[in-house]
Each structure stands twice: as C-alpha cells, then as structure tokens.
C-alpha cells in the first residue's frame, strides 16, 4: 500500500501543475483578449469624430466614427440607433411619428464636416428648424437633433475636439452647452445644456456679458440699477436665497473675464405667454379654470418672495414658465435680474411698461412689493381673457393714463368669467397702493375654493418632496 501511494501523490501534484499551466494559458489568452479589445477601443476612440449625448432617458450615448449612422424604427443600417428604445412616456406618444428610416448622419472625412440627412415625411429638426425630406443640414457642435416634433429632442451633437471653445473650463467640465437658444432676456441669452455626469438631466445656461449690459434705454448706473457686475451678482444672490417650488432654482455659477454663466434648472414647458396666445385658444386666452390653477402657484411664489422682502419687479407672462408641456403642470417664476431684496421702498424705474404699476410712472417713484401684485393682476387679466388690460394699442387713451386711472376694457369674453374672478383681479389692480390686496390675502380669496386648486396643491406638494424643497416654503395647507 505504501508503494502504491507515492504515484497517487505524484499524479496529484502533476495534475495541479497541469491545472496551473492550463490556468496560466487561460490567463494569458484572457489578457491578450483584453489587450486586443483595449487596442480596438483606442483605435475607435482615435477615429471618433463626435458623440451623440442623449436628451431622453430611454437613449444611450453614441460614439460616431463611421461615415454613415442611421436613425429610425429598426432602421436598415450597419450602424444605427433604434428608436423603439423610446417606447415609454413622451417617446411612446411620438413613436408613431418616427419612420423606419427616419434620418442619417454622414461624415465627410476629407472636409471634416458632418451632415444630417432627413429621409422622413414626419420631419427631422436641428435646433427646432425643420430640415425637410430629401434635404440635409451641416451639424455644428452643440446642435440639438429632434424627430417627429421640433421639441422632441433626442440627441445633442458634440464634436470630440470641442469642449465649448467660448466657455470657461469650469463650465465645460461640468456641462455640455448646446446651440439651442431657449430664450433671451434683459440680462442675456439662455441656452439648453446637459450635465456631463448625467446627460439625462437638462439645464438652462444663462450667458451674460459683463460689459454692455442694458436694462433700460438709459445707462444702468444712471438709472439707479447699478453696474452690470452688480446686476449679475444681485440675480445670483437672490436666486441662492430662494428655495420654492414655484421659483426657478439655481444650480451653478461661474465666470470669465468678460462673461458670467448662471446654470439653472431647465423648464421645458415654455412661457405662459406662448400658451396664452396659442392659436388653439382662438384669442380667448386660457380661460378661468386653467388661469386659476396657475394663479394660485404664482401667488404662492410672490407671497414667499415678499415675506423675505424680495420684490421681483418684472412679472409678466414671458417670465412665468411651465415645467412640462402638459396643460396642468408646475409653474415657475423666472428672471430675477431686476429683483431687489432687503429694501422696504425702492426708487428705480424698471419692469415692462404694460405690467407696471401706477406708482412706477411718477417722476421720482417710491414703491414696495405692491408693484408685483399689480403686475400679477395684469397677468391674470391677460391669461383669462387673451388680451392685456393696458396697451398702447388702445388709442383712446395713452398707456400711462390708462394705468394711472386703472381703466379696464372688458370685451365679450368676460361674460363667461365669474364675478369672483373679476373682483379679485380688480383688487389686485387698484391704483391706491394701500387698497391693493397683498399676496397672502389674495390666496385666501373665495375664488380659490375650487377642486382645481387642490389639484395644484397636490402637484406642488409632490414636486417639493421629490426635489427636497422644504414643505414649510409651500402653501399646500393654505
């Protein structure tokens, strides 16, 4: 037995050595495979001329390195993006407007240019501009591509060698900034951007020139508003102090020698103004119920600001934004460039004339937070009826006199508006500042005793919880 045990031990040792040898071979093969893959990836990275960054959560980032790249519903291309991945949410609703071969990207490697070809009757768009079936468009780094609908963004085209040549590294290291212009205000242009760390999150990037900033027709320092740098700092300071569901939230701030950049949450639903004048409303505005849904949210924001001695000073439909494109959605007050905090009475002349309170029209204006209530009353009037309470178009009386007298023009659309709504708006548009209703009182008005307001409260409450906004700042229990 003793003799026979040695070969068994030796066999066992030999087997171990064989296994070790086999494992070593496998490790070597695996390492070679990894190295090959690494080399391939490096080669592809060298060939990559651009990337497509997703604008929808159902899509993934795409590296572009081939001459052709197609898009559609199961498109017949060697390299392609299948939009069936969008079969959820808004993507599902728009999938019927996406062709099997919707569009394709072509790279001209000799010229170093990229073209997007539209092959669908449903439409392919770059920065909301239609290309048109059979046509093509040269892409620039930062362009937004949408399909089926101008605002259904699917990808941002970003060239590999570009990190935003006109933007400081402190901005481009954190964000992609597109060429798509969201809006333009008193203090600069606003572009759509994306977080680099999470490209599913969109942001709005306000680009402000420190010099040449003009708030009124007069020089800003002469008008009492301060220097351009002070104006930028004022907006940033105010936005940093605001944490309310119905106010646009600040995310990041940086600057260069000549420019300042304010990164805010992106509000994709557009301006209240655009909804009021939408041709589907046939010039009759949003009506009473929808206006009430929005009015409660606007008053909640204004009440919050006034409680902190912040006066917006430029409330108008263009500065009221809607979070989503849905009819009933969270509302956001924006553009705090003319706002001022900490002073009970102010003496500068600013704001948009049609929404400016009577006390702003005197030679030496001294005013308080009541100017926001007046402006908000004018916004509600416009939203309900489809036309403004005061305008230069009313030729029987100059605009300044219309406002000074509080003269309101009622057309036939008001026959369908409740007495309660008309009474509250008149309270907000009282010429006598002492008689004008304040935000907290307006929110307690019987006009808001309505299920539609409960719907607004529920939506605001839900948004506050998701975005960690203190419920104490929200009037959901009002």
CSV table of C-alpha atoms in Angstrom, one decimal:
chain,number,residue,atom,x,y,z
A,1,UNK,CA,0.0,0.0,0.0
A,2,UNK,CA,2.9,2.3,0.9
A,3,UNK,CA,4.4,1.8,-2.5
A,4,UNK,CA,1.2,2.4,-4.4
A,5,UNK,CA,0.5,5.7,-2.6
A,6,UNK,CA,3.5,7.5,-4.0
A,7,UNK,CA,2.4,7.6,-7.6
A,8,UNK,CA,-1.0,8.8,-6.4
A,9,UNK,CA,0.6,11.7,-4.7
A,10,UNK,CA,2.8,12.4,-7.6
A,11,UNK,CA,-0.1,12.2,-10.0
A,12,UNK,CA,-2.0,14.6,-7.9
A,13,UNK,CA,0.9,17.0,-7.9
A,14,UNK,CA,1.3,16.6,-11.7
A,15,UNK,CA,-2.4,17.4,-12.1
A,16,UNK,CA,-2.1,20.5,-10.1
A,17,UNK,CA,0.8,21.6,-12.2
A,18,UNK,CA,-1.2,20.8,-15.3
A,19,UNK,CA,-4.1,22.9,-13.9
A,20,UNK,CA,-1.7,25.7,-13.1
A,21,UNK,CA,-0.3,25.5,-16.6
A,22,UNK,CA,-3.8,25.5,-18.1
A,23,UNK,CA,-4.9,28.4,-15.9
A,24,UNK,CA,-1.8,30.3,-16.9
A,25,UNK,CA,-2.6,29.7,-20.5
A,26,UNK,CA,-6.2,30.9,-20.0
A,27,UNK,CA,-5.0,34.0,-18.1
A,28,UNK,CA,-2.6,34.7,-20.9
A,29,UNK,CA,-5.4,34.3,-23.5
A,30,UNK,CA,-7.7,36.5,-21.4
A,31,UNK,CA,-5.1,39.1,-21.1
A,32,UNK,CA,-4.4,39.1,-24.8
A,33,UNK,CA,-8.2,39.4,-25.5
A,34,UNK,CA,-8.4,42.3,-23.1
A,35,UNK,CA,-5.4,43.9,-24.8
A,36,UNK,CA,-6.9,43.4,-28.2
A,37,UNK,CA,-10.1,45.0,-27.0
A,38,UNK,CA,-8.2,47.8,-25.4
A,39,UNK,CA,-6.4,48.4,-28.7
A,40,UNK,CA,-9.6,48.3,-30.6
A,41,UNK,CA,-11.2,50.7,-28.2
A,42,UNK,CA,-8.2,53.0,-28.5
A,43,UNK,CA,-8.4,52.8,-32.3
A,44,UNK,CA,-12.1,53.6,-32.3
A,45,UNK,CA,-11.5,56.5,-29.9
A,46,UNK,CA,-9.0,57.9,-32.3
A,47,UNK,CA,-11.5,57.5,-35.2
A,48,UNK,CA,-14.3,59.1,-33.2
A,49,UNK,CA,-15.1,62.5,-34.6
A,50,UNK,CA,-18.2,63.2,-32.4
A,51,UNK,CA,-20.6,61.9,-29.8
A,52,UNK,CA,-24.4,62.0,-29.5
A,53,UNK,CA,-25.4,62.7,-26.0
A,54,UNK,CA,-29.0,61.6,-25.1
A,55,UNK,CA,-31.7,64.0,-24.5
A,56,UNK,CA,-34.1,61.3,-23.4
A,57,UNK,CA,-33.7,58.8,-20.6
A,58,UNK,CA,-34.5,55.9,-23.0
A,59,UNK,CA,-31.4,56.5,-25.1
A,60,UNK,CA,-27.7,55.9,-24.6
A,61,UNK,CA,-24.7,57.9,-25.6
A,62,UNK,CA,-23.4,57.1,-29.0
A,63,UNK,CA,-19.8,57.5,-30.3
A,64,UNK,CA,-19.6,58.4,-34.0
A,65,UNK,CA,-16.7,57.1,-36.0
A,66,UNK,CA,-18.2,55.7,-39.2
A,67,UNK,CA,-19.2,57.5,-42.4
A,68,UNK,CA,-22.9,56.7,-42.0
A,69,UNK,CA,-25.1,56.4,-38.9
A,70,UNK,CA,-28.8,55.9,-39.2
A,71,UNK,CA,-31.9,56.5,-37.0
A,72,UNK,CA,-35.4,55.1,-37.1
A,73,UNK,CA,-37.6,52.3,-36.0
A,74,UNK,CA,-35.5,49.2,-36.7
A,75,UNK,CA,-33.5,51.0,-39.5
A,76,UNK,CA,-31.6,49.1,-42.1
A,77,UNK,CA,-28.2,50.5,-41.5
A,78,UNK,CA,-24.9,48.8,-40.4
A,79,UNK,CA,-24.6,51.4,-37.6
A,80,UNK,CA,-27.8,52.8,-36.2
A,81,UNK,CA,-30.0,53.9,-33.3
A,82,UNK,CA,-33.3,52.1,-33.0
A,83,UNK,CA,-36.0,54.5,-31.6
A,84,UNK,CA,-38.0,51.6,-30.3
A,85,UNK,CA,-36.0,52.2,-27.2
A,86,UNK,CA,-38.1,55.3,-26.7
A,87,UNK,CA,-41.3,53.2,-26.2
A,88,UNK,CA,-42.2,54.9,-22.9
A,89,UNK,CA,-43.6,58.3,-21.8
A,90,UNK,CA,-43.5,61.0,-24.4
A,91,UNK,CA,-41.4,58.8,-26.6
A,92,UNK,CA,-44.2,56.3,-26.9
A,93,UNK,CA,-46.6,59.1,-27.9
A,94,UNK,CA,-44.3,60.3,-30.7
A,95,UNK,CA,-43.0,56.9,-31.9
A,96,UNK,CA,-45.8,56.9,-34.4
A,97,UNK,CA,-44.2,60.0,-36.0
A,98,UNK,CA,-40.9,58.2,-36.5
A,99,UNK,CA,-40.1,56.4,-39.8
A,100,UNK,CA,-38.3,53.1,-40.1
A,101,UNK,CA,-35.6,55.1,-41.9
A,102,UNK,CA,-36.0,58.5,-40.3
A,103,UNK,CA,-32.7,60.2,-40.9
A,104,UNK,CA,-29.0,59.5,-41.0
A,105,UNK,CA,-25.7,61.2,-40.3
A,106,UNK,CA,-23.0,61.4,-42.9
A,107,UNK,CA,-19.4,62.3,-42.2
A,108,UNK,CA,-17.2,63.9,-44.9
A,109,UNK,CA,-13.8,63.0,-43.5
A,110,UNK,CA,-12.0,65.0,-46.2
A,111,UNK,CA,-13.7,68.2,-45.4
A,112,UNK,CA,-14.1,67.4,-41.7
A,113,UNK,CA,-17.8,68.2,-41.8
A,114,UNK,CA,-20.9,66.3,-40.6
A,115,UNK,CA,-24.3,66.4,-42.3
A,116,UNK,CA,-27.7,65.2,-41.1
A,117,UNK,CA,-30.0,63.9,-43.9
A,118,UNK,CA,-33.8,63.9,-43.4
A,119,UNK,CA,-35.5,60.9,-45.0
A,120,UNK,CA,-38.8,61.1,-43.3
A,121,UNK,CA,-42.1,62.9,-44.1
A,122,UNK,CA,-42.6,63.3,-40.3
A,123,UNK,CA,-39.7,65.7,-40.0
A,124,UNK,CA,-36.2,65.9,-38.6
A,125,UNK,CA,-35.1,69.1,-36.9
A,126,UNK,CA,-31.9,70.8,-35.8
A,127,UNK,CA,-32.4,73.4,-33.0
A,128,UNK,CA,-36.1,73.2,-33.8
A,129,UNK,CA,-35.6,74.1,-37.5
A,130,UNK,CA,-37.0,71.6,-40.0
A,131,UNK,CA,-34.5,70.1,-42.4
A,132,UNK,CA,-37.2,68.6,-44.8
A,133,UNK,CA,-37.4,65.3,-46.5
A,134,UNK,CA,-34.6,64.9,-49.1
A,135,UNK,CA,-32.6,67.8,-47.6
A,136,UNK,CA,-29.6,67.8,-45.4
A,137,UNK,CA,-28.1,70.2,-42.8
A,138,UNK,CA,-24.5,70.6,-41.7
A,139,UNK,CA,-24.2,69.9,-38.0
A,140,UNK,CA,-22.3,72.2,-35.6
A,141,UNK,CA,-21.0,71.0,-32.2
A,142,UNK,CA,-23.8,71.7,-29.7
A,143,UNK,CA,-26.7,71.3,-32.1
A,144,UNK,CA,-29.8,69.6,-30.8
A,145,UNK,CA,-31.5,66.9,-33.0
A,146,UNK,CA,-35.2,66.2,-32.7
A,147,UNK,CA,-37.5,63.9,-34.6
A,148,UNK,CA,-41.2,63.9,-35.3
A,149,UNK,CA,-41.7,67.2,-33.4
A,150,UNK,CA,-39.5,70.3,-33.1
A,151,UNK,CA,-39.3,69.9,-29.3
A,152,UNK,CA,-38.9,66.2,-29.1
A,153,UNK,CA,-35.1,66.4,-28.6
A,154,UNK,CA,-33.3,63.0,-28.9
A,155,UNK,CA,-29.6,63.9,-29.1
A,156,UNK,CA,-27.1,66.7,-28.7
A,157,UNK,CA,-24.3,66.5,-31.3
A,158,UNK,CA,-20.9,67.2,-29.7
A,159,UNK,CA,-17.6,67.0,-31.6
A,160,UNK,CA,-14.8,65.2,-29.9
A,161,UNK,CA,-12.3,68.0,-30.1
A,162,UNK,CA,-14.8,70.6,-28.8
A,163,UNK,CA,-15.5,71.3,-25.1
A,164,UNK,CA,-17.1,74.6,-25.8
A,165,UNK,CA,-14.3,76.9,-27.1
A,166,UNK,CA,-16.1,80.0,-26.0
A,167,UNK,CA,-16.8,78.8,-22.5
A,168,UNK,CA,-14.5,78.5,-19.5
A,169,UNK,CA,-13.3,75.1,-18.4
A,170,UNK,CA,-15.1,75.5,-15.1
A,171,UNK,CA,-18.3,75.4,-17.1
A,172,UNK,CA,-17.5,72.8,-19.8
A,173,UNK,CA,-16.0,70.3,-17.3
A,174,UNK,CA,-19.5,70.1,-15.7
A,175,UNK,CA,-21.9,70.8,-18.6
A,176,UNK,CA,-22.4,70.4,-22.3
A,177,UNK,CA,-23.9,73.7,-23.7
A,178,UNK,CA,-25.9,73.4,-26.8
A,179,UNK,CA,-26.5,75.9,-29.6
A,180,UNK,CA,-30.3,75.8,-28.9
A,181,UNK,CA,-31.5,79.2,-27.7
A,182,UNK,CA,-34.2,78.8,-25.1
A,183,UNK,CA,-34.8,82.4,-24.6
A,184,UNK,CA,-33.4,85.9,-24.4
A,185,UNK,CA,-33.9,88.3,-21.6
A,186,UNK,CA,-32.8,91.7,-20.2
A,187,UNK,CA,-29.6,90.2,-18.9
A,188,UNK,CA,-28.5,87.8,-21.6
A,189,UNK,CA,-29.2,84.7,-23.7
A,190,UNK,CA,-30.2,81.3,-22.3
A,191,UNK,CA,-29.1,78.0,-23.9
A,192,UNK,CA,-30.1,74.4,-23.3
A,193,UNK,CA,-27.4,72.3,-21.6
A,194,UNK,CA,-26.7,68.9,-20.1
A,195,UNK,CA,-24.9,67.7,-17.1
A,196,UNK,CA,-21.8,65.8,-18.1
A,197,UNK,CA,-22.1,63.5,-15.1
A,198,UNK,CA,-25.7,62.6,-16.0
A,199,UNK,CA,-26.7,63.6,-19.5
A,200,UNK,CA,-30.4,62.7,-18.8
A,201,UNK,CA,-30.5,65.9,-16.7
A,202,UNK,CA,-31.1,69.1,-18.7
A,203,UNK,CA,-30.2,72.6,-17.5
A,204,UNK,CA,-30.6,76.2,-18.7
A,205,UNK,CA,-27.4,78.1,-19.1
A,206,UNK,CA,-27.7,81.9,-19.0
A,207,UNK,CA,-24.8,83.6,-20.7
A,208,UNK,CA,-24.3,87.3,-19.6
A,209,UNK,CA,-21.8,89.8,-20.9
A,210,UNK,CA,-20.5,91.8,-18.0
A,211,UNK,CA,-20.0,94.9,-20.2
A,212,UNK,CA,-22.6,96.5,-22.4
A,213,UNK,CA,-25.4,95.2,-20.3
A,214,UNK,CA,-28.5,97.3,-20.8
A,215,UNK,CA,-31.6,97.0,-18.6
A,216,UNK,CA,-33.3,100.2,-19.8
A,217,UNK,CA,-32.7,102.7,-22.6
A,218,UNK,CA,-30.6,104.6,-20.2
A,219,UNK,CA,-27.2,103.6,-18.8
A,220,UNK,CA,-27.7,101.1,-16.0
A,221,UNK,CA,-25.7,103.1,-13.5
A,222,UNK,CA,-27.6,106.3,-14.3
A,223,UNK,CA,-31.0,104.6,-13.9
A,224,UNK,CA,-30.0,103.5,-10.3
A,225,UNK,CA,-29.8,99.8,-11.1
A,226,UNK,CA,-26.1,99.6,-10.6
A,227,UNK,CA,-23.2,98.3,-12.7
A,228,UNK,CA,-23.6,95.2,-14.9
A,229,UNK,CA,-21.4,93.2,-12.4
A,230,UNK,CA,-23.7,94.3,-9.6
A,231,UNK,CA,-26.8,93.3,-11.5
A,232,UNK,CA,-25.4,89.8,-12.2
A,233,UNK,CA,-24.4,89.4,-8.5
A,234,UNK,CA,-27.8,90.6,-7.5
A,235,UNK,CA,-29.6,87.9,-9.5
A,236,UNK,CA,-27.3,85.2,-8.2
A,237,UNK,CA,-27.6,86.3,-4.6
A,238,UNK,CA,-31.4,86.4,-4.9
A,239,UNK,CA,-31.6,83.0,-6.6
A,240,UNK,CA,-29.4,81.5,-4.0
A,241,UNK,CA,-31.7,82.7,-1.2
A,242,UNK,CA,-34.8,81.3,-2.9
A,243,UNK,CA,-36.0,77.7,-2.3
A,244,UNK,CA,-39.5,77.5,-3.5
A,245,UNK,CA,-41.3,75.1,-5.9
A,246,UNK,CA,-42.7,77.9,-8.0
A,247,UNK,CA,-39.4,79.7,-8.5
A,248,UNK,CA,-36.6,78.6,-10.9
A,249,UNK,CA,-33.8,77.0,-8.9
A,250,UNK,CA,-30.1,78.0,-9.3
A,251,UNK,CA,-27.6,75.1,-9.8
A,252,UNK,CA,-24.2,76.5,-10.6
A,253,UNK,CA,-22.4,79.9,-11.2
A,254,UNK,CA,-19.1,80.6,-12.8
A,255,UNK,CA,-17.5,83.5,-14.8
A,256,UNK,CA,-14.7,84.5,-17.1
A,257,UNK,CA,-13.1,87.9,-17.6
A,258,UNK,CA,-15.9,89.2,-19.8
A,259,UNK,CA,-18.8,86.8,-19.2
A,260,UNK,CA,-20.8,85.3,-16.4
A,261,UNK,CA,-22.7,82.0,-16.6
A,262,UNK,CA,-25.7,81.1,-14.4
A,263,UNK,CA,-26.8,77.4,-14.6
A,264,UNK,CA,-30.4,76.9,-13.6
A,265,UNK,CA,-32.9,74.0,-13.8
A,266,UNK,CA,-34.4,73.6,-17.2
A,267,UNK,CA,-38.1,74.4,-17.6
A,268,UNK,CA,-39.2,72.6,-20.8
A,269,UNK,CA,-42.8,73.7,-20.9
A,270,UNK,CA,-42.1,77.2,-22.2
A,271,UNK,CA,-43.5,80.6,-21.3
A,272,UNK,CA,-47.0,81.3,-20.1
A,273,UNK,CA,-47.2,84.0,-22.8
A,274,UNK,CA,-46.9,81.3,-25.6
A,275,UNK,CA,-49.8,79.4,-24.1
A,276,UNK,CA,-52.0,82.4,-23.8
A,277,UNK,CA,-51.5,83.4,-27.5
A,278,UNK,CA,-51.7,79.8,-28.8
A,279,UNK,CA,-53.9,79.9,-31.8
A,280,UNK,CA,-55.9,76.9,-30.4
A,281,UNK,CA,-57.3,79.3,-27.8
A,282,UNK,CA,-58.7,81.5,-30.7
A,283,UNK,CA,-57.7,84.7,-29.0
A,284,UNK,CA,-59.6,84.0,-25.8
A,285,UNK,CA,-56.7,83.1,-23.5
A,286,UNK,CA,-56.6,80.2,-21.1
A,287,UNK,CA,-60.0,80.6,-19.6
A,288,UNK,CA,-60.9,80.8,-15.9
A,289,UNK,CA,-60.2,77.3,-14.6
A,290,UNK,CA,-56.7,76.9,-16.0
A,291,UNK,CA,-55.8,80.5,-15.1
A,292,UNK,CA,-56.9,79.7,-11.5
A,293,UNK,CA,-54.7,76.7,-11.5
A,294,UNK,CA,-51.7,78.8,-12.4
A,295,UNK,CA,-52.7,81.9,-10.4
A,296,UNK,CA,-52.6,80.0,-7.1
A,297,UNK,CA,-49.0,78.9,-7.9
A,298,UNK,CA,-47.9,82.5,-8.9
A,299,UNK,CA,-49.3,83.9,-5.7
A,300,UNK,CA,-47.6,81.3,-3.7
A,301,UNK,CA,-44.2,82.3,-5.2
A,302,UNK,CA,-44.9,86.0,-4.8
A,303,UNK,CA,-46.0,85.5,-1.2
A,304,UNK,CA,-42.8,83.6,-0.5
A,305,UNK,CA,-40.7,86.4,-2.0
A,306,UNK,CA,-42.4,89.2,-0.3
A,307,UNK,CA,-42.1,87.5,3.1
A,308,UNK,CA,-38.4,87.7,2.5
A,309,UNK,CA,-38.5,91.4,1.4
A,310,UNK,CA,-37.7,90.4,-2.2
A,311,UNK,CA,-39.6,92.3,-4.9
A,312,UNK,CA,-39.4,90.7,-8.4
A,313,UNK,CA,-40.2,94.0,-10.3
A,314,UNK,CA,-40.6,92.3,-13.7
A,315,UNK,CA,-43.5,89.9,-13.5
A,316,UNK,CA,-45.1,89.3,-16.9
A,317,UNK,CA,-46.2,86.3,-18.9
A,318,UNK,CA,-42.8,85.9,-20.6
A,319,UNK,CA,-41.2,85.5,-17.1
A,320,UNK,CA,-43.7,82.8,-16.0
A,321,UNK,CA,-42.5,79.4,-17.1
A,322,UNK,CA,-44.2,76.0,-17.2
A,323,UNK,CA,-42.2,72.9,-16.0
A,324,UNK,CA,-43.7,70.5,-18.6
A,325,UNK,CA,-45.6,70.7,-21.8
A,326,UNK,CA,-48.7,69.2,-20.1
A,327,UNK,CA,-51.7,71.5,-19.6
A,328,UNK,CA,-51.6,71.1,-15.9
A,329,UNK,CA,-48.1,71.4,-14.6
A,330,UNK,CA,-45.9,73.1,-12.1
A,331,UNK,CA,-45.4,76.8,-12.7
A,332,UNK,CA,-42.1,78.7,-12.2
A,333,UNK,CA,-41.4,82.4,-11.7
A,334,UNK,CA,-38.1,83.3,-13.5
A,335,UNK,CA,-35.7,86.1,-14.5
A,336,UNK,CA,-34.7,87.7,-11.2
A,337,UNK,CA,-32.4,90.1,-13.0
A,338,UNK,CA,-34.5,93.2,-11.9
A,339,UNK,CA,-35.3,91.9,-8.5
A,340,UNK,CA,-34.2,93.6,-5.3
A,341,UNK,CA,-34.0,92.3,-1.8
A,342,UNK,CA,-33.8,93.9,1.6
A,343,UNK,CA,-35.3,97.3,1.0
A,344,UNK,CA,-38.8,98.2,2.1
A,345,UNK,CA,-39.0,101.0,-0.5
A,346,UNK,CA,-37.3,101.2,-3.9
A,347,UNK,CA,-36.7,104.2,-6.2
A,348,UNK,CA,-35.6,102.7,-9.6
A,349,UNK,CA,-37.7,102.7,-12.8
A,350,UNK,CA,-37.7,99.2,-14.3
A,351,UNK,CA,-40.1,96.5,-15.5
A,352,UNK,CA,-42.2,96.0,-18.6
A,353,UNK,CA,-44.5,99.0,-19.2
A,354,UNK,CA,-47.8,97.2,-19.8
A,355,UNK,CA,-47.4,95.5,-16.5
A,356,UNK,CA,-46.0,98.4,-14.5
A,357,UNK,CA,-48.0,99.7,-11.5
A,358,UNK,CA,-49.1,103.4,-11.4
A,359,UNK,CA,-46.6,104.3,-8.7
A,360,UNK,CA,-43.8,103.5,-11.1
A,361,UNK,CA,-44.8,106.2,-13.6
A,362,UNK,CA,-44.2,109.2,-11.4
A,363,UNK,CA,-41.0,111.3,-11.7
A,364,UNK,CA,-39.5,110.0,-8.5
A,365,UNK,CA,-41.0,106.6,-8.0
A,366,UNK,CA,-41.0,105.1,-4.5
A,367,UNK,CA,-42.6,101.7,-4.3
A,368,UNK,CA,-42.8,98.4,-2.5
A,369,UNK,CA,-43.9,94.8,-3.1
A,370,UNK,CA,-47.3,96.0,-4.2
A,371,UNK,CA,-45.9,96.5,-7.7
A,372,UNK,CA,-45.7,92.7,-8.0
A,373,UNK,CA,-49.4,92.4,-7.1
A,374,UNK,CA,-50.3,94.9,-9.8
A,375,UNK,CA,-48.2,93.1,-12.4
A,376,UNK,CA,-49.7,89.7,-11.3
A,377,UNK,CA,-53.2,91.1,-11.6
A,378,UNK,CA,-52.4,92.2,-15.1
A,379,UNK,CA,-51.0,88.8,-15.9
A,380,UNK,CA,-54.2,87.1,-14.7
A,381,UNK,CA,-56.4,89.5,-16.7
A,382,UNK,CA,-54.4,88.6,-19.8
A,383,UNK,CA,-54.4,84.9,-19.1
A,384,UNK,CA,-58.2,84.7,-18.6
A,385,UNK,CA,-59.2,86.9,-21.5
A,386,UNK,CA,-56.5,86.6,-24.1
A,387,UNK,CA,-55.7,90.4,-24.2
A,388,UNK,CA,-53.9,92.7,-21.8
A,389,UNK,CA,-55.7,95.2,-19.5
A,390,UNK,CA,-53.4,98.1,-20.6
A,391,UNK,CA,-51.8,98.6,-24.0
A,392,UNK,CA,-50.5,101.2,-26.5
A,393,UNK,CA,-53.0,99.7,-29.0
A,394,UNK,CA,-55.9,101.3,-27.1
A,395,UNK,CA,-55.8,104.6,-29.0
A,396,UNK,CA,-58.4,106.5,-26.9
A,397,UNK,CA,-56.0,107.0,-24.0
A,398,UNK,CA,-52.2,106.9,-23.6
A,399,UNK,CA,-50.8,103.9,-21.8
A,400,UNK,CA,-49.6,105.9,-18.9
A,401,UNK,CA,-53.0,107.4,-18.4
A,402,UNK,CA,-54.8,104.0,-18.7
A,403,UNK,CA,-52.6,102.7,-15.9
A,404,UNK,CA,-52.8,105.9,-13.7
A,405,UNK,CA,-56.6,105.7,-13.8
A,406,UNK,CA,-56.8,101.9,-13.6
A,407,UNK,CA,-59.1,101.9,-16.7
A,408,UNK,CA,-60.0,98.3,-17.7
A,409,UNK,CA,-61.6,97.4,-21.1
A,410,UNK,CA,-64.0,94.5,-21.0
A,411,UNK,CA,-64.8,92.6,-24.2
A,412,UNK,CA,-67.5,89.9,-24.6
A,413,UNK,CA,-65.2,87.1,-23.4
A,414,UNK,CA,-65.8,88.4,-19.8
A,415,UNK,CA,-69.4,87.4,-20.0
A,416,UNK,CA,-68.2,83.9,-19.3
A,417,UNK,CA,-65.9,84.9,-16.4
A,418,UNK,CA,-67.2,84.6,-12.8
A,419,UNK,CA,-67.9,87.7,-10.7
A,420,UNK,CA,-65.4,86.3,-8.1
A,421,UNK,CA,-62.6,86.2,-10.6
A,422,UNK,CA,-63.3,89.7,-11.8
A,423,UNK,CA,-63.5,91.0,-8.3
A,424,UNK,CA,-60.1,89.5,-7.3
A,425,UNK,CA,-58.4,90.9,-10.4
A,426,UNK,CA,-59.8,94.4,-9.6
A,427,UNK,CA,-58.5,94.1,-6.0
A,428,UNK,CA,-55.0,93.4,-7.5
A,429,UNK,CA,-55.3,96.3,-10.0
A,430,UNK,CA,-56.3,99.0,-7.5
A,431,UNK,CA,-54.5,102.3,-8.2
A,432,UNK,CA,-54.3,103.1,-4.5
A,433,UNK,CA,-51.4,101.1,-3.1
A,434,UNK,CA,-53.0,101.0,0.4
A,435,UNK,CA,-56.2,99.5,-1.0
A,436,UNK,CA,-54.4,96.9,-3.2
A,437,UNK,CA,-54.6,93.3,-1.9
A,438,UNK,CA,-51.5,91.5,-0.7
A,439,UNK,CA,-50.5,88.0,-1.8
A,440,UNK,CA,-51.5,86.2,1.4
A,441,UNK,CA,-54.9,87.8,1.4
A,442,UNK,CA,-55.4,87.1,-2.3
A,443,UNK,CA,-54.7,83.4,-1.7
A,444,UNK,CA,-57.5,83.3,0.9
A,445,UNK,CA,-60.0,84.7,-1.6
A,446,UNK,CA,-63.1,82.6,-2.2
A,447,UNK,CA,-62.2,82.3,-5.9
A,448,UNK,CA,-59.6,79.7,-4.9
A,449,UNK,CA,-62.2,77.5,-3.1
A,450,UNK,CA,-62.1,75.1,-6.0
A,451,UNK,CA,-61.0,71.5,-6.7
A,452,UNK,CA,-58.7,72.8,-9.4
A,453,UNK,CA,-56.7,74.5,-6.6
A,454,UNK,CA,-56.5,71.3,-4.7
A,455,UNK,CA,-55.0,69.7,-7.8
A,456,UNK,CA,-52.4,72.4,-7.9
A,457,UNK,CA,-51.5,71.9,-4.3
A,458,UNK,CA,-51.1,68.2,-4.7
A,459,UNK,CA,-48.8,68.7,-7.7
A,460,UNK,CA,-46.7,71.3,-5.9
A,461,UNK,CA,-46.5,69.1,-2.8
A,462,UNK,CA,-45.3,66.1,-4.8
A,463,UNK,CA,-42.7,68.2,-6.6
A,464,UNK,CA,-41.4,69.6,-3.3
A,465,UNK,CA,-40.9,66.1,-1.8
A,466,UNK,CA,-39.1,64.8,-4.9
A,467,UNK,CA,-36.8,67.8,-5.1
A,468,UNK,CA,-36.2,68.1,-1.3
A,469,UNK,CA,-37.8,71.6,-1.1
A,470,UNK,CA,-38.9,72.4,2.5
A,471,UNK,CA,-42.7,72.0,2.8
A,472,UNK,CA,-42.7,75.0,5.1
A,473,UNK,CA,-42.0,77.1,2.0
A,474,UNK,CA,-45.0,75.7,0.2
A,475,UNK,CA,-48.6,76.8,0.8
A,476,UNK,CA,-50.1,73.3,0.3
A,477,UNK,CA,-52.0,73.6,3.6
A,478,UNK,CA,-53.4,77.0,2.7
